[in-house]
GROMACS .gro file of C-alpha atoms in nm:
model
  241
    1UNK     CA    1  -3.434   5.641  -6.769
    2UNK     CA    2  -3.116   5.833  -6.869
    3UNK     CA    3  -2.787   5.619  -6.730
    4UNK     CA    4  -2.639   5.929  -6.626
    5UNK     CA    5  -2.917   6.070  -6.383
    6UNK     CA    6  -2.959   5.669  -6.266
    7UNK     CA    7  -2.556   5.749  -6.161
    8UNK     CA    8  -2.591   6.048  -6.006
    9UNK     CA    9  -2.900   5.983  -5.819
   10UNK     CA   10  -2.741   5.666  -5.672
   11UNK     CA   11  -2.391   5.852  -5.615
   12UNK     CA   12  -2.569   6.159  -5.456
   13UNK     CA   13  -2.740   5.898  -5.257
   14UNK     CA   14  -2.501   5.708  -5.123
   15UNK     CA   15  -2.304   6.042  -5.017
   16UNK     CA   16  -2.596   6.169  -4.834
   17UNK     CA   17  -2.581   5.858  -4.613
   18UNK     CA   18  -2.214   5.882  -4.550
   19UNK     CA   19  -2.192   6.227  -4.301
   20UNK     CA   20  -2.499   6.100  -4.089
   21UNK     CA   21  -2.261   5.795  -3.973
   22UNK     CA   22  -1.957   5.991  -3.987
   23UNK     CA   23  -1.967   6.319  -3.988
   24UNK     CA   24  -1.780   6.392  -4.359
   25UNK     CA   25  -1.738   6.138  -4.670
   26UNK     CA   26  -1.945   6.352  -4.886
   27UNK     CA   27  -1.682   6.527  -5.101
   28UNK     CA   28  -1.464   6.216  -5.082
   29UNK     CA   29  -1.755   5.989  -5.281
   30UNK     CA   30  -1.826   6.256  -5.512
   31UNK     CA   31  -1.491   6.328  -5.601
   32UNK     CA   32  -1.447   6.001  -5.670
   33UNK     CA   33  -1.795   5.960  -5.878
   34UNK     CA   34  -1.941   6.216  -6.080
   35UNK     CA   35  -1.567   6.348  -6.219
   36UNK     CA   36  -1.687   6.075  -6.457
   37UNK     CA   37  -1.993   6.249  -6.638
   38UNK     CA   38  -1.952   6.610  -6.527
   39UNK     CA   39  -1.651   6.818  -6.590
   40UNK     CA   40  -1.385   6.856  -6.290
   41UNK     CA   41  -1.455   7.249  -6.327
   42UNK     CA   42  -1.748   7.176  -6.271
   43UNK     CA   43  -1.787   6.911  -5.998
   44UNK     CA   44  -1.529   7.121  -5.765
   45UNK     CA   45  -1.767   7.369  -5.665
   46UNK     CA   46  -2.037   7.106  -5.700
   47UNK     CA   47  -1.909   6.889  -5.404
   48UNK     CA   48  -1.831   7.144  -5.203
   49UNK     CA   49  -2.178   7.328  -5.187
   50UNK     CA   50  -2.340   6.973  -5.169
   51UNK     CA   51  -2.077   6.912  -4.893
   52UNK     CA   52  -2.176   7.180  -4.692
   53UNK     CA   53  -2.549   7.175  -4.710
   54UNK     CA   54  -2.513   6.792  -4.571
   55UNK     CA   55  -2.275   6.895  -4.312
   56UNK     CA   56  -2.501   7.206  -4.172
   57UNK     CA   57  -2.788   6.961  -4.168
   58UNK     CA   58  -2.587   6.718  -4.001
   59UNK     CA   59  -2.414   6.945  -3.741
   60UNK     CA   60  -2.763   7.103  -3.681
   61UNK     CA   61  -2.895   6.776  -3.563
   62UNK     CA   62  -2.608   6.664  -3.391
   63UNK     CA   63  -2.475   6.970  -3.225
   64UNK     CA   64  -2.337   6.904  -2.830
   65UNK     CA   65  -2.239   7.147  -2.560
   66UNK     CA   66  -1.869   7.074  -2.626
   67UNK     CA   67  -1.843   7.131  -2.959
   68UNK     CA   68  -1.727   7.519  -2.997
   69UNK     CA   69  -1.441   7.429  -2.754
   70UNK     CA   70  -1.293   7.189  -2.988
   71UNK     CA   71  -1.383   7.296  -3.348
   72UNK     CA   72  -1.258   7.664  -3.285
   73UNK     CA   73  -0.885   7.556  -3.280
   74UNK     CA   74  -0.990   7.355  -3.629
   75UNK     CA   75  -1.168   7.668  -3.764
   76UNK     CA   76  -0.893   7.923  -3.693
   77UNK     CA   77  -0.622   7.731  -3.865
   78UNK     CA   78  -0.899   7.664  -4.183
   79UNK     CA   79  -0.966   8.037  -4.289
   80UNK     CA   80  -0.590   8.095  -4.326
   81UNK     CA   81  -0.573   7.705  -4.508
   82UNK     CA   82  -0.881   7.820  -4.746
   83UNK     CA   83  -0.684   8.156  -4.835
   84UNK     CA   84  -0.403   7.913  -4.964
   85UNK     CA   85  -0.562   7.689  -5.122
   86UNK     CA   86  -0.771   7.903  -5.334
   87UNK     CA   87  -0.455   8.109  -5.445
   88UNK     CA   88  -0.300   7.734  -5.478
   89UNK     CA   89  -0.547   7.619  -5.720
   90UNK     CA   90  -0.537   7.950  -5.924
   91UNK     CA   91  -0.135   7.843  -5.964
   92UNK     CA   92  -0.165   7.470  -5.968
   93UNK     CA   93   0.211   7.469  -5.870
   94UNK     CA   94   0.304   7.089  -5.792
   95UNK     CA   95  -0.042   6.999  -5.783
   96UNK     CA   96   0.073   6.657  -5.907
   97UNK     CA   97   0.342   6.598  -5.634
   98UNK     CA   98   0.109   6.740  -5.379
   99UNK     CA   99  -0.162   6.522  -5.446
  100UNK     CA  100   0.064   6.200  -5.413
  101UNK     CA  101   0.226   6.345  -5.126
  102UNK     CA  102  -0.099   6.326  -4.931
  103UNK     CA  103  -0.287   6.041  -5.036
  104UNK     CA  104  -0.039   5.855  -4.969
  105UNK     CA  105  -0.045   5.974  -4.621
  106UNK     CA  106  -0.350   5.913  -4.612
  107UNK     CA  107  -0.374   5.579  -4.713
  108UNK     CA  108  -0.084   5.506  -4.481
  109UNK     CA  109  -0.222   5.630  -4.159
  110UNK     CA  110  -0.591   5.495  -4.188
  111UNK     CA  111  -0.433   5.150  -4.274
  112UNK     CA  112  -0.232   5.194  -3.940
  113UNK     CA  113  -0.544   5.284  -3.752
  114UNK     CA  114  -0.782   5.036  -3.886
  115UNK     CA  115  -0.491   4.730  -3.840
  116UNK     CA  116  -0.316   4.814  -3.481
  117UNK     CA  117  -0.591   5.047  -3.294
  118UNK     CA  118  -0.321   5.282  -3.196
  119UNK     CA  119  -0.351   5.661  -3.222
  120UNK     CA  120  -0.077   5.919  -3.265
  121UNK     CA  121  -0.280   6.195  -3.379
  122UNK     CA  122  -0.228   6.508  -3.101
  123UNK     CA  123  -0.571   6.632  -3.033
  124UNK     CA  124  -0.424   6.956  -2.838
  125UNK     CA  125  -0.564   7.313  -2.953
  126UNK     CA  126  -0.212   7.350  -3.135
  127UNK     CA  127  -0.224   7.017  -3.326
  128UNK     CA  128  -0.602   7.139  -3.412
  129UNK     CA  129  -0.507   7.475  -3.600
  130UNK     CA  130  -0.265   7.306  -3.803
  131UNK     CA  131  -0.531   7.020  -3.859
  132UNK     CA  132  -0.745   7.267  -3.976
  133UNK     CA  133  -0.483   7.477  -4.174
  134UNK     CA  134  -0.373   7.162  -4.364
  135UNK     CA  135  -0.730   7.098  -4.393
  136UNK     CA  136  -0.874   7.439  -4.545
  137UNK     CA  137  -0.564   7.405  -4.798
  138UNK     CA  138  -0.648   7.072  -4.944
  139UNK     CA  139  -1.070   7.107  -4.906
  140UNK     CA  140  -1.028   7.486  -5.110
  141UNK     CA  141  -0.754   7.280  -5.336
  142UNK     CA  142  -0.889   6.935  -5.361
  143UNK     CA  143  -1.196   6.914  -5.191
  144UNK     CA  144  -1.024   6.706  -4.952
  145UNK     CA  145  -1.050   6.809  -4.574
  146UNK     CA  146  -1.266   6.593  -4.385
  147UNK     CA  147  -1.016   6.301  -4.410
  148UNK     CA  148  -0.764   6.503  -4.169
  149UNK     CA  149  -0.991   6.609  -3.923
  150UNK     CA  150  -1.157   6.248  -3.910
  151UNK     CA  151  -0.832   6.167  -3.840
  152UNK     CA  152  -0.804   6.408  -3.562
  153UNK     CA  153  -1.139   6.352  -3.398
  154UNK     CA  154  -1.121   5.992  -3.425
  155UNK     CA  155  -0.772   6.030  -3.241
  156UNK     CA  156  -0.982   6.183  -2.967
  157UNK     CA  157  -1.115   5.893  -2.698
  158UNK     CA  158  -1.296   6.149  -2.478
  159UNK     CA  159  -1.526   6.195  -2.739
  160UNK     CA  160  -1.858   5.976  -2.817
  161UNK     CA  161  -1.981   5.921  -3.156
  162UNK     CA  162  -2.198   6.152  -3.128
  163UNK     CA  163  -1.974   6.404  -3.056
  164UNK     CA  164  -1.724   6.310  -3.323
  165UNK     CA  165  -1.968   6.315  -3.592
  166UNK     CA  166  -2.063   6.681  -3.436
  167UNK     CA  167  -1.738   6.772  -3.445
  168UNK     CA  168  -1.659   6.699  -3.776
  169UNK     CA  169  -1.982   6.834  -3.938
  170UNK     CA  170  -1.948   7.141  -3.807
  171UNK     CA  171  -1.569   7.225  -3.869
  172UNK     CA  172  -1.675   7.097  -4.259
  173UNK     CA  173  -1.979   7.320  -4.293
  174UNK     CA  174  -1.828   7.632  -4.161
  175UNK     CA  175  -1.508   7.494  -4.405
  176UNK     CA  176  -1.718   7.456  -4.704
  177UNK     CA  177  -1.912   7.808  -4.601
  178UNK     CA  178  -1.530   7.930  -4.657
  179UNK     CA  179  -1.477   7.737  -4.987
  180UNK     CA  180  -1.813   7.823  -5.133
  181UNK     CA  181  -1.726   8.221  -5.069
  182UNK     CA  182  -1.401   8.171  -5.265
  183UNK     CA  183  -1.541   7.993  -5.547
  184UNK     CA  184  -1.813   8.237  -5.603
  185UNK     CA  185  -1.545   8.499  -5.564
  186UNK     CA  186  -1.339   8.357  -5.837
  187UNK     CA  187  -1.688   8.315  -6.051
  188UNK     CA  188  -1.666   7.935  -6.032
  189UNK     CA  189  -2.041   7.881  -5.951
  190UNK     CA  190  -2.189   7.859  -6.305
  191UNK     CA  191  -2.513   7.803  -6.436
  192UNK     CA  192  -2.387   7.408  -6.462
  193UNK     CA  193  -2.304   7.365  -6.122
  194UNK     CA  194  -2.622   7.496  -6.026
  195UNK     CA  195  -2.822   7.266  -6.225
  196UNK     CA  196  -2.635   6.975  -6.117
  197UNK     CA  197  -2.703   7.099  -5.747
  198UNK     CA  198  -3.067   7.108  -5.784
  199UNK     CA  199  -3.033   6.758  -5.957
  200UNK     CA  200  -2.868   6.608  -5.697
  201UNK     CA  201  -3.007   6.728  -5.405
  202UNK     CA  202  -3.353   6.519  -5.346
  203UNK     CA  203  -3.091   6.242  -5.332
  204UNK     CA  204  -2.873   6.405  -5.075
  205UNK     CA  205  -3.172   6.519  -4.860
  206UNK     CA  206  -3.287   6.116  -4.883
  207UNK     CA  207  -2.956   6.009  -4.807
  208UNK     CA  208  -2.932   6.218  -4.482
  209UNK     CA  209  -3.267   6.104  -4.406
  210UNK     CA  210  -3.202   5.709  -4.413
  211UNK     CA  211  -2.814   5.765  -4.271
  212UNK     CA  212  -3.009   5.981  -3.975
  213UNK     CA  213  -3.180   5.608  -3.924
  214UNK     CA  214  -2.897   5.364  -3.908
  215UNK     CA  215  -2.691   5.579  -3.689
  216UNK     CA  216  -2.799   5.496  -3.337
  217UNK     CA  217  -2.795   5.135  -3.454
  218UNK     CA  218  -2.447   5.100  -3.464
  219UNK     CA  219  -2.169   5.128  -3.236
  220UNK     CA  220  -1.874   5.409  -3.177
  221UNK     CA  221  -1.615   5.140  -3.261
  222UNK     CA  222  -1.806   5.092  -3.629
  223UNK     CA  223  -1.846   5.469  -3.660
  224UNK     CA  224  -1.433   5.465  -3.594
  225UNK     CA  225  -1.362   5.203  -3.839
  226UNK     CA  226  -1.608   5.412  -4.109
  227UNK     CA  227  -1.377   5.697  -4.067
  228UNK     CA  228  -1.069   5.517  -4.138
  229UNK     CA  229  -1.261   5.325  -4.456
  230UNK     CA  230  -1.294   5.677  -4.591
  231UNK     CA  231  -1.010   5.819  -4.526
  232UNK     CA  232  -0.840   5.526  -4.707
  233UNK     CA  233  -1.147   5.560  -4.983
  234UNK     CA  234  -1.035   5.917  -5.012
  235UNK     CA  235  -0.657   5.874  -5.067
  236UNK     CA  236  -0.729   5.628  -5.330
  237UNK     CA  237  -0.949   5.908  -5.545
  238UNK     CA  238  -0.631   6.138  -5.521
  239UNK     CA  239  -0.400   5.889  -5.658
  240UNK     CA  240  -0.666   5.878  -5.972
  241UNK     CA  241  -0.763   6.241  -5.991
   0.00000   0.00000   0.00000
């Protein structure tokens, strides 16, 4: 068997298991993977139309009365934050700077949450349109914007798991529906990046499919932790992009 379709049918995988526990995590393993044996022009309009097909299937599933009350803040502020980040990536201004600037946030406030349990995240309809601004900037940029708004939801202790993981789904699938317009509009969906979508995903559909399993078998405080693992997971892939 070729080596690289043994890597990216584990890798494609393992990120379809990752939003059924969490809600998000796909673009952050992917990133972090297949940059390895496909080209980064390539695997940034990759993730994010693999990203959103696993995060529609995931928010379809999941979806809870409560969920358009507290993603529409999230969405608002995205659509302008996808607008930026597409012109940002078209400039790559700083992109360097920027990308230390937030993984290093992010490193810093998952290791806070994981090691003293205390949240200072707002969670107010305010703090949510600039989660979501900052969000659509670095997902259309980076393909990193589930991180923040784990951060956000996770903040959140009204919420269940299964309304966290709805939560986040859906703001990242109506995200990536964002991204995926503004790729195609800057004719960044090639022939390649098809091919490697159709490649990878039997392996994503699988991955949702086991993930889908294991979730009610664990408990919100796990699910919590997962989000902060990632988060961590994905401002350690910035630092090497």
């Amino acid at each position: 068997m070729n080596p690289e379709f043994l890597f990216l049918a584990v890798v494609f995988f393992v990120a379809g298991i990752v939003p059924e526990l969490i809600g998000f995590g796909v673009a952050s393993i992917l990133m972090a993977t297949i940059p390895f044996v496909i080209p980064v022009p390539v695997a940034i309009p990759l993730v994010a139309i693999m990203s959103t097909i696993a995060t529609g299937i995931v928010a379809l599933q999941t979806k809870t009365r409560e969920t358009i009350e507290h993603v529409a803040p999230l969405l608002i502020g995205s659509i302008l934050g996808v607008v930026l980040g597409m012109f940002f990536l078209e400039a790559i201004i700083n992109g360097h700077v920027v990308r230390m600037f937030l993984a290093i946030f992010l490193m810093s406030y998952s290791l806070f949450g994981m090691l003293l349990k205390h949240h200072i995240w707002p969670t107010g309809k305010i703090a949510g349109a600039f989660t979501g601004l900052a969000g659509g900037f670095f997902g259309a940029s980076f393909n990193i914007h589930g991180p923040l708004v784990g951060l956000y939801s996770s903040s959140n202790g009204k919420l269940s798991k299964a309304q966290t993981k709805n939560l986040i789904a859906t703001y990242m699938f109506f995200t990536g529906l964002f991204t995926v317009v503004g790729h195609t509009a800057s004719n960044r969906i090639t022939n390649d990046v098809l091919m490697y979508g159709l490649l990878g995903l039997p392996f994503i559909l699988l991955g949702l499919a086991v993930g889908n399993k294991i979730f009610g078998r664990i408990s919100a405080v796990w699910i919590k932790r997962g989000i902060y693992f990632v988060v961590f997971f994905a401002g350690v892939t910035l630092l090497l992009l």
